[in-house]
Each structure stands twice: as structure tokens, then as C-alpha cells.
mmCIF file of C-alpha atoms in Angstrom:
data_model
loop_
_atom_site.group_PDB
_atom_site.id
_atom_site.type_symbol
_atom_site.label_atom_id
_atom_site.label_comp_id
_atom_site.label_asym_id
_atom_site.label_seq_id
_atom_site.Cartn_x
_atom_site.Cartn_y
_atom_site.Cartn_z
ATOM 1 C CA UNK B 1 8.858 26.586 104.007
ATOM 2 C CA UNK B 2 8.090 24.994 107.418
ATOM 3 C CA UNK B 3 11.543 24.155 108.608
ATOM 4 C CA UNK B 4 13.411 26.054 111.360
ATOM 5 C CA UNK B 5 16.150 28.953 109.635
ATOM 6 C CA UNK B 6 19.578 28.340 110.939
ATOM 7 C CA UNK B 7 20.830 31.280 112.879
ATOM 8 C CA UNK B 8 23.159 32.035 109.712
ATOM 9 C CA UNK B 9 20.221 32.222 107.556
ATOM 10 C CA UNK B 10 18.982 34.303 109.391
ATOM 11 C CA UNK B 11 21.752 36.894 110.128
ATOM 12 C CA UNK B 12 22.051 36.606 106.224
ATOM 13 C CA UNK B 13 18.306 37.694 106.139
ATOM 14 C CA UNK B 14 18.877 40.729 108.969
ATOM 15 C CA UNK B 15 21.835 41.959 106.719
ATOM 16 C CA UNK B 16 20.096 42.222 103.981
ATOM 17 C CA UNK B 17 17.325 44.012 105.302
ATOM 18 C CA UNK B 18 19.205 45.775 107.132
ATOM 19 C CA UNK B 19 21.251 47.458 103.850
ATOM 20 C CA UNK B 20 17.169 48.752 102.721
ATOM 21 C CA UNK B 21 16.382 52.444 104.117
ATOM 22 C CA UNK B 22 12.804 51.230 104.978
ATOM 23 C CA UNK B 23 9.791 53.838 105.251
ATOM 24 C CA UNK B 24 9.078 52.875 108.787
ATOM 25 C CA UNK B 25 11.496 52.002 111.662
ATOM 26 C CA UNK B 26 11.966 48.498 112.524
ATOM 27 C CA UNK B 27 10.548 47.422 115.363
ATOM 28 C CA UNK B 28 8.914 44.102 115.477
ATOM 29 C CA UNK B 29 10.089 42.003 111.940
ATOM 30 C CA UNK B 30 6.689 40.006 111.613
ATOM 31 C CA UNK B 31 4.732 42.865 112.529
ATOM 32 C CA UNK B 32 6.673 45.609 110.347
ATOM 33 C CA UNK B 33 6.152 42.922 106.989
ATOM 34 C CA UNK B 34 2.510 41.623 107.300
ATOM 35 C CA UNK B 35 1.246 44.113 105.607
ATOM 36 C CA UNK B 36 3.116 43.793 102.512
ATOM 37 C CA UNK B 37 4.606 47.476 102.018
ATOM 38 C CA UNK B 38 7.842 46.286 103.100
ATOM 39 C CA UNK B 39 8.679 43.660 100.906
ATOM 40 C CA UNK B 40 7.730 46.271 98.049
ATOM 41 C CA UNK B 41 10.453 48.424 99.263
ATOM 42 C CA UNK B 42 12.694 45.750 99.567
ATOM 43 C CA UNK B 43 12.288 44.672 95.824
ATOM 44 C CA UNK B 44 12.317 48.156 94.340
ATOM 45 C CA UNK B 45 15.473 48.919 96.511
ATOM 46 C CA UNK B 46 16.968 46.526 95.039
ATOM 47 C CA UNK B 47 14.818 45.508 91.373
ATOM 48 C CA UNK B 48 13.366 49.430 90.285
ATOM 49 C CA UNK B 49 11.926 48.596 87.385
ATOM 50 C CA UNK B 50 10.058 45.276 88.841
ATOM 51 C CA UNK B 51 7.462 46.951 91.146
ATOM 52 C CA UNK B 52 5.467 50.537 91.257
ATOM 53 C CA UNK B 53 5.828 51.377 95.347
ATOM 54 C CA UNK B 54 2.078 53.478 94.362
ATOM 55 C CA UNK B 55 0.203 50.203 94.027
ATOM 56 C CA UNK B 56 0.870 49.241 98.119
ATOM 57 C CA UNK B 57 -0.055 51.137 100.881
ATOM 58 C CA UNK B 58 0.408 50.687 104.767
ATOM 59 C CA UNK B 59 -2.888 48.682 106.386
ATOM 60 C CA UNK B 60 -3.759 48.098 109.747
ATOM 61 C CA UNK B 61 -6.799 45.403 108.512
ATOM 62 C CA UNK B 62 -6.195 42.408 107.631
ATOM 63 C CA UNK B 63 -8.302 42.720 104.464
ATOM 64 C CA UNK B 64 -5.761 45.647 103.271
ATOM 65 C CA UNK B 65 -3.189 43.410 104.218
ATOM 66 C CA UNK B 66 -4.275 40.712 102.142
ATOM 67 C CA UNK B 67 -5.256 42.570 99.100
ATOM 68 C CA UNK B 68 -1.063 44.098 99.275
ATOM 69 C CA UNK B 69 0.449 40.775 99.023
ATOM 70 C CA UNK B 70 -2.491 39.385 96.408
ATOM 71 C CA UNK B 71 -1.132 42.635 93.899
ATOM 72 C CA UNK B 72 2.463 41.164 94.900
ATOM 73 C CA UNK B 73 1.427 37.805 93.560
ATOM 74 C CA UNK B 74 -0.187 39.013 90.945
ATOM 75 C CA UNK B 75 2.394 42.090 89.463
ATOM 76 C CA UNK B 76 5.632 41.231 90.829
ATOM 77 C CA UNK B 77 6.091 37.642 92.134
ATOM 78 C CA UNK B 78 5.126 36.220 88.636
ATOM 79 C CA UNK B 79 7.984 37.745 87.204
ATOM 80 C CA UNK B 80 10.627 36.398 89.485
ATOM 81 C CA UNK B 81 8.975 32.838 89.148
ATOM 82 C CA UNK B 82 7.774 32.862 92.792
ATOM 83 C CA UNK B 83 4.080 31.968 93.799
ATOM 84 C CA UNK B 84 3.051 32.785 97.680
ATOM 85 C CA UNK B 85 0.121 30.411 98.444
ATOM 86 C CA UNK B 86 -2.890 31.976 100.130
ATOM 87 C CA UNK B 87 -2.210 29.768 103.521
ATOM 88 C CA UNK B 88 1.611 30.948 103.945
ATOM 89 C CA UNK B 89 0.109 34.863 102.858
ATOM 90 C CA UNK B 90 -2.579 34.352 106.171
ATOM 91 C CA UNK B 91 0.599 33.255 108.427
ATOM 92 C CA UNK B 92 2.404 36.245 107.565
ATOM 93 C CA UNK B 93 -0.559 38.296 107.961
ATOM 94 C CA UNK B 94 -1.330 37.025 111.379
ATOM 95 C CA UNK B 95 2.050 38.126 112.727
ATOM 96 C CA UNK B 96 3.006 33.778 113.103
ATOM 97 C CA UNK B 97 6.699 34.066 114.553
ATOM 98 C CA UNK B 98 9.323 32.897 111.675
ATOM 99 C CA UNK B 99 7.233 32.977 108.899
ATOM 100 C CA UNK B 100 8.274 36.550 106.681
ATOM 101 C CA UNK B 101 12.003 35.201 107.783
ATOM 102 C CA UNK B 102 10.972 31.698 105.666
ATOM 103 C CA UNK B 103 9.698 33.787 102.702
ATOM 104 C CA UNK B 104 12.862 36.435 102.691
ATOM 105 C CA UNK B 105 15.114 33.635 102.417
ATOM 106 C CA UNK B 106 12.740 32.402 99.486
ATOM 107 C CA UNK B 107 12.767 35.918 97.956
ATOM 108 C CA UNK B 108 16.058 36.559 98.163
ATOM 109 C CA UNK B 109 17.392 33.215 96.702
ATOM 110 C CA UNK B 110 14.131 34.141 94.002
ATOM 111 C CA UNK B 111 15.471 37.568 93.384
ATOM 112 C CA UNK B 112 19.313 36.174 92.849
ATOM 113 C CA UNK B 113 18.012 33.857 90.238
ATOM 114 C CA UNK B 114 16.814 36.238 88.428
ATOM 115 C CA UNK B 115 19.674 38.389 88.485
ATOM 116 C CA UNK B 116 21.644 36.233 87.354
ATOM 117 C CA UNK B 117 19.158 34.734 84.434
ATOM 118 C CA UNK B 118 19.638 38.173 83.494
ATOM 119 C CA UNK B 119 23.550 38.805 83.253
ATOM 120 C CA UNK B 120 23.747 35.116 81.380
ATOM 121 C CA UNK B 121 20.507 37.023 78.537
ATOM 122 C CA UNK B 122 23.219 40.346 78.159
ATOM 123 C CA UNK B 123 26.053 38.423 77.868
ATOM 124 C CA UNK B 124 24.416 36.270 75.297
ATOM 125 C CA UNK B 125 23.357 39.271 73.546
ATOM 126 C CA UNK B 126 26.669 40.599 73.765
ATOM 127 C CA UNK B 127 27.908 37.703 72.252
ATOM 128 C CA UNK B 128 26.371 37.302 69.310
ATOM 129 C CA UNK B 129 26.145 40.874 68.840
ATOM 130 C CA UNK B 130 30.050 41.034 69.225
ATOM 131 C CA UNK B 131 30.517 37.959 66.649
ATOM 132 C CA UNK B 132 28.081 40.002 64.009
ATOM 133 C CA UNK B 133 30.375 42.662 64.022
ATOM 134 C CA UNK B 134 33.572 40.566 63.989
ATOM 135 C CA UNK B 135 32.686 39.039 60.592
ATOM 136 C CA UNK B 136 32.276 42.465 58.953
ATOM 137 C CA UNK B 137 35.844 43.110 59.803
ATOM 138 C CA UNK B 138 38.707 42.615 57.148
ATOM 139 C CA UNK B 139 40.075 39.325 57.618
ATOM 140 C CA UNK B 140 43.213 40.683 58.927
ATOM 141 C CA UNK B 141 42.478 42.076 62.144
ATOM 142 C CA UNK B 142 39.150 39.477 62.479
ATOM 143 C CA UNK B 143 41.335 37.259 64.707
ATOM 144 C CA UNK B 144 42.527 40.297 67.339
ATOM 145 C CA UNK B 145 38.731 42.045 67.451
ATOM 146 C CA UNK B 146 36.921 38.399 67.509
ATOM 147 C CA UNK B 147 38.888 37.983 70.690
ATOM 148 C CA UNK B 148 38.625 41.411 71.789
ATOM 149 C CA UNK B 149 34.638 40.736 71.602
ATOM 150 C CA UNK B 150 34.707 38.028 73.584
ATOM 151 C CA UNK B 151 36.888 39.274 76.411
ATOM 152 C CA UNK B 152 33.954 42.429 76.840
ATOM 153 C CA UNK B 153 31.447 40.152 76.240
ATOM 154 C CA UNK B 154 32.715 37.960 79.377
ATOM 155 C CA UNK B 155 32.036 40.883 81.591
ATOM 156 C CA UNK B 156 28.795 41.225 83.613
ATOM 157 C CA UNK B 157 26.675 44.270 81.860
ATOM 158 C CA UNK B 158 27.360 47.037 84.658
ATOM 159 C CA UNK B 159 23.978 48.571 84.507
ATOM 160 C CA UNK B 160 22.912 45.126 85.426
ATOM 161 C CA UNK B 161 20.129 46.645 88.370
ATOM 162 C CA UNK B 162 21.389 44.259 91.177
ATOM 163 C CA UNK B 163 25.039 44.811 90.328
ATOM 164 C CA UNK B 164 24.211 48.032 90.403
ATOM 165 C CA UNK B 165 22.708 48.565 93.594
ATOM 166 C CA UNK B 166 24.916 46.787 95.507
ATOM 167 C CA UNK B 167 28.025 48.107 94.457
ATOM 168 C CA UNK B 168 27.734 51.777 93.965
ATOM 169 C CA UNK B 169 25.684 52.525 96.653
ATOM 170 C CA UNK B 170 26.801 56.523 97.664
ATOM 171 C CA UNK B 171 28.331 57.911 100.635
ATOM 172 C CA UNK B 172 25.456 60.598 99.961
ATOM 173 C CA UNK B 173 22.661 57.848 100.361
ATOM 174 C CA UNK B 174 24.384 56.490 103.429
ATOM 175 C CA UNK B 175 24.302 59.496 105.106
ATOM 176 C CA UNK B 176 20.651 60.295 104.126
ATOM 177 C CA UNK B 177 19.464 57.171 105.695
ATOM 178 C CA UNK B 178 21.207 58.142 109.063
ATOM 179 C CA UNK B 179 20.299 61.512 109.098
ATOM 180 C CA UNK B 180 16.615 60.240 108.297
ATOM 181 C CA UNK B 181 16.768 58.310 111.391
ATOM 182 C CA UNK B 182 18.313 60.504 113.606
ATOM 183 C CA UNK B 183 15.695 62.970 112.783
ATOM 184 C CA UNK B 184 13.803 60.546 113.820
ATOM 185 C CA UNK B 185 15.146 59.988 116.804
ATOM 186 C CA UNK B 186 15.541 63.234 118.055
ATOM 187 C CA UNK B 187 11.815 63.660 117.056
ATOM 188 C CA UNK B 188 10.520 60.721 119.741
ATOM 189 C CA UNK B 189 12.972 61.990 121.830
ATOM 190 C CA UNK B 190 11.584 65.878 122.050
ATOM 191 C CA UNK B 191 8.238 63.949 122.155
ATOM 192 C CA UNK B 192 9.174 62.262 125.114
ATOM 193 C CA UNK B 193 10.813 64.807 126.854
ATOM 194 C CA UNK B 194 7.427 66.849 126.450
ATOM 195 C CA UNK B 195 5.697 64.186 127.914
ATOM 196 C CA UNK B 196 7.741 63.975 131.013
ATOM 197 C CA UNK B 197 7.620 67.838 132.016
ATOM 198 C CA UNK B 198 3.926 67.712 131.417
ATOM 199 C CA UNK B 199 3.432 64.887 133.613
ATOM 200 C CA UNK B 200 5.973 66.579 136.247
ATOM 201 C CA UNK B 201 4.047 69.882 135.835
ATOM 202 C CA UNK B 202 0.725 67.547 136.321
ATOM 203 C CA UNK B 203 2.647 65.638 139.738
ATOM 204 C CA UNK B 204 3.646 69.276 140.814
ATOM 205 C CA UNK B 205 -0.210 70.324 140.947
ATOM 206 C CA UNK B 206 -1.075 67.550 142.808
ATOM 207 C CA UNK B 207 1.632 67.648 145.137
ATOM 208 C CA UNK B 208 0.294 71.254 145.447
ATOM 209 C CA UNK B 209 -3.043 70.158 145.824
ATOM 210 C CA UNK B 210 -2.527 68.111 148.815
ATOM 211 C CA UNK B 211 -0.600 70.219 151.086
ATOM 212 C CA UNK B 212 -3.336 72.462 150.838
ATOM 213 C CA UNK B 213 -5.950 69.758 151.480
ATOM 214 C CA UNK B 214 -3.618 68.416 154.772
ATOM 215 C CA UNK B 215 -3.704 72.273 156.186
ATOM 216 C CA UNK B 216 -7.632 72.132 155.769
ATOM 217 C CA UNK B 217 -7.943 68.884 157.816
ATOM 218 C CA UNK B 218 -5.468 70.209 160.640
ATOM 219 C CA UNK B 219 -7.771 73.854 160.707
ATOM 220 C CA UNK B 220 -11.364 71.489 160.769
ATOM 221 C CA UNK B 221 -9.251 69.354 163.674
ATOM 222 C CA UNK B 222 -8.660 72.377 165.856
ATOM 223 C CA UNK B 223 -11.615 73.870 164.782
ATOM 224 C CA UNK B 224 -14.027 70.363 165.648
ATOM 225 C CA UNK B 225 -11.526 70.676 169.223
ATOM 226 C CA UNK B 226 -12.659 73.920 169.863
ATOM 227 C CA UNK B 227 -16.028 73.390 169.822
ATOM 228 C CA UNK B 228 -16.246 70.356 172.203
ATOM 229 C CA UNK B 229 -14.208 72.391 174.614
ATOM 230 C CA UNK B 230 -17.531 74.925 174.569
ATOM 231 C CA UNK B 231 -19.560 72.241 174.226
ATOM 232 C CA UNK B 232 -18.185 70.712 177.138
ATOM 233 C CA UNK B 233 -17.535 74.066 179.235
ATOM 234 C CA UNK B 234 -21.424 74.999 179.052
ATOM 235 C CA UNK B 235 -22.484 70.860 180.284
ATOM 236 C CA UNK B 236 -23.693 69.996 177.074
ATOM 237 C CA UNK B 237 -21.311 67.154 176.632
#
């Protein structure tokens, strides 16, 4: 896990992420997965019935952060035969550059496995299931529905969950995700706009402010000249 990602693995890693409609905006990739919650959404986006998103919340401490990815090990991980050690868990807590990319790659090759451990257990099923029924036929037709059994049994179950995901993801989702981040956008955008005329209105004051102050000094100047000039006129200076 300590090896440098080729910049293909790692564009393979961005694109995957990059199909998830994450809770938070990405912004900085080791920061936005240290705490865990990420990762979680990554797996149920993908794997539904593998992980409950209730059981991880966002954490600024590192003791939250720690007890997230502990649950992962603990509920999810095991079931995908993958097993984060506690020293590669601290790295990716602590932000260490190239780390959470090391353990997507890991994940995602872990997750694949799986997927496809499970397409080769339906298809088995299907099999024998399939060959079952084929012997209760009359010997007649046993040779056409034997193969007939075979041919669906051949095909990848389509409520496989990867499969699933993958390939019949909606226009209708799509366009959620945008809209949810252009709602964003146009909300840190008003934001910002606010903070701008607030800070022009605040500049304005000021600017305000000191041409009032400079026609003070110029009335104490003539002022301060004017009374020398008595000063002066009755010998006192």
C-alpha cells in the first residue's frame, strides 16, 4: 500500500468517485475522506444493502474520525474480505498526501471481487435450479428446455446491485446531482456577493469618515494660523 499510484490509477480512482453524488463538495480528497463518511457513501452508492449511512457521521476530531473507520472495519470491511490496519487508518486520518487514493484503489478492486463472487453464487444457483426443473420435464422436450436453462442461466442476474447501479443509473438522478450543486453554487455565490456589498458599504463609511476628518485638520490649521497672527499682532510672540 506504500507504492506511488500511476497517474492512470489514479484518473481510474477520480472517475469513480467522481460518478458518487457525495454529501459534501469536494474540495481537498485527503481532507474530504479522513473522516470516514465518505467512503460510506461510496459503498452504499454503489453496495445498498452492505452498509447503514446512520452508523457514520461527519467529525472534525480525530477521535470521531477514528471510531468511523473502526465501525467500517468492523460492519462493512469484513464482508468484502478487506482489513484496514490501525497504522494505514492514522495516515488517512492525518490528512498524509496519497494515502485514501492507495486504499480506493484497494476498495475498489475489494468491492469488484465481490461483485463478481456474487454473479458466479446466482449463476450457480441458477444452474442447478434450472437442471432440477429440466429433469421433471417429459423426456421429449428435456433436451430443448435443458438447453434453454442453461442459456438463462449464463446470464449475469440483473438485479445483481453493482450491475445495477452502474448501468441504469437515471437521467432523473443525473440531473438531481447537478441541480444539487448548482444550488449550491448559487448559494456561496449570493453569500459572497453579500459579503462584498457589506464590505463596500463598510469602505464607503470610511471613505466618508475621512473626508470629514481631513476638513477638521484644514479648519484647526487656519484656526491654530489665526491665532499666532493675534498672538503675534499684540507682541506676545
Amino acid at each position: 500500500m506504500s507504492k506511488k499510484l500511476s497517474n492512470n490509477q489514479l484518473r481510474d480512482i477520480f472517475n469513480w468517485i467522481d460518478d458518487v453524488p457525495l454529501s459534501r463538495p469536494k474540495r481537498n480528497f485527503s481532507r474530504d475522506f479522513s473522516d470516514g463518511v465518505a467512503t460510506a457513501e461510496v459503498i452504499k452508492f454503489y453496495y445498498p444493502k452492505l452498509i447503514d449511512l446512520h452508523n457514520y457521521s461527519p467529525a472534525n476530531s480525530k477521535e470521531h474520525k477514528f471510531y468511523n473507520w473502526e465501525t467500517l472495519n468492523n460492519k462493512v470491511f469484513n464482508k468484502i474480505n478487506l482489513k484496514v490496519p490501525d497504522d494505514q487508518i492514522k495516515d488517512i486520518v492525518n490528512c498524509v498526501p496519497g494515502k485514501i487514493e492507495e486504499f480506493l484503489l484497494v476498495l475498489k478492486n475489494k468491492l469488484l471481487t465481490y461483485s463478481n463472487s456474487k454473479k458466479h453464487s446466482k449463476t450457480t444457483k441458477s444452474v442447478s435450479n434450472s437442471s432440477v426443473a429440466t429433469l421433471k420435464n417429459d423426456d421429449n422436450s428435456s433436451g430443448e428446455n435443458l438447453t434453454n436453462s442453461y442459456s438463462k442461466a449464463s446470464t449475469p442476474n440483473q438485479d445483481d446491485e453493482y450491475s445495477s447501479i452502474l448501468n441504469n443509473k437515471t437521467k432523473t438522478n443525473n440531473l438531481e446531482y447537478i441541480k444539487k450543486n448548482h444550488e449550491l453554487l448559487i448559494s456561496e455565490l449570493s453569500e459572497k456577493d453579500k459579503l462584498i456589498k457589506d464590505l463596500q458599504e463598510t469602505v464607503d463609511i470610511l471613505q466618508l469618515k475621512t473626508v470629514k476628518l481631513e476638513q477638521l485638520l484644514i479648519l484647526k490649521d487656519k484656526r491654530i494660523e489665526e491665532l499666532v497672527m493675534r498672538l503675534r499682532a499684540y507682541g506676545l510672540l
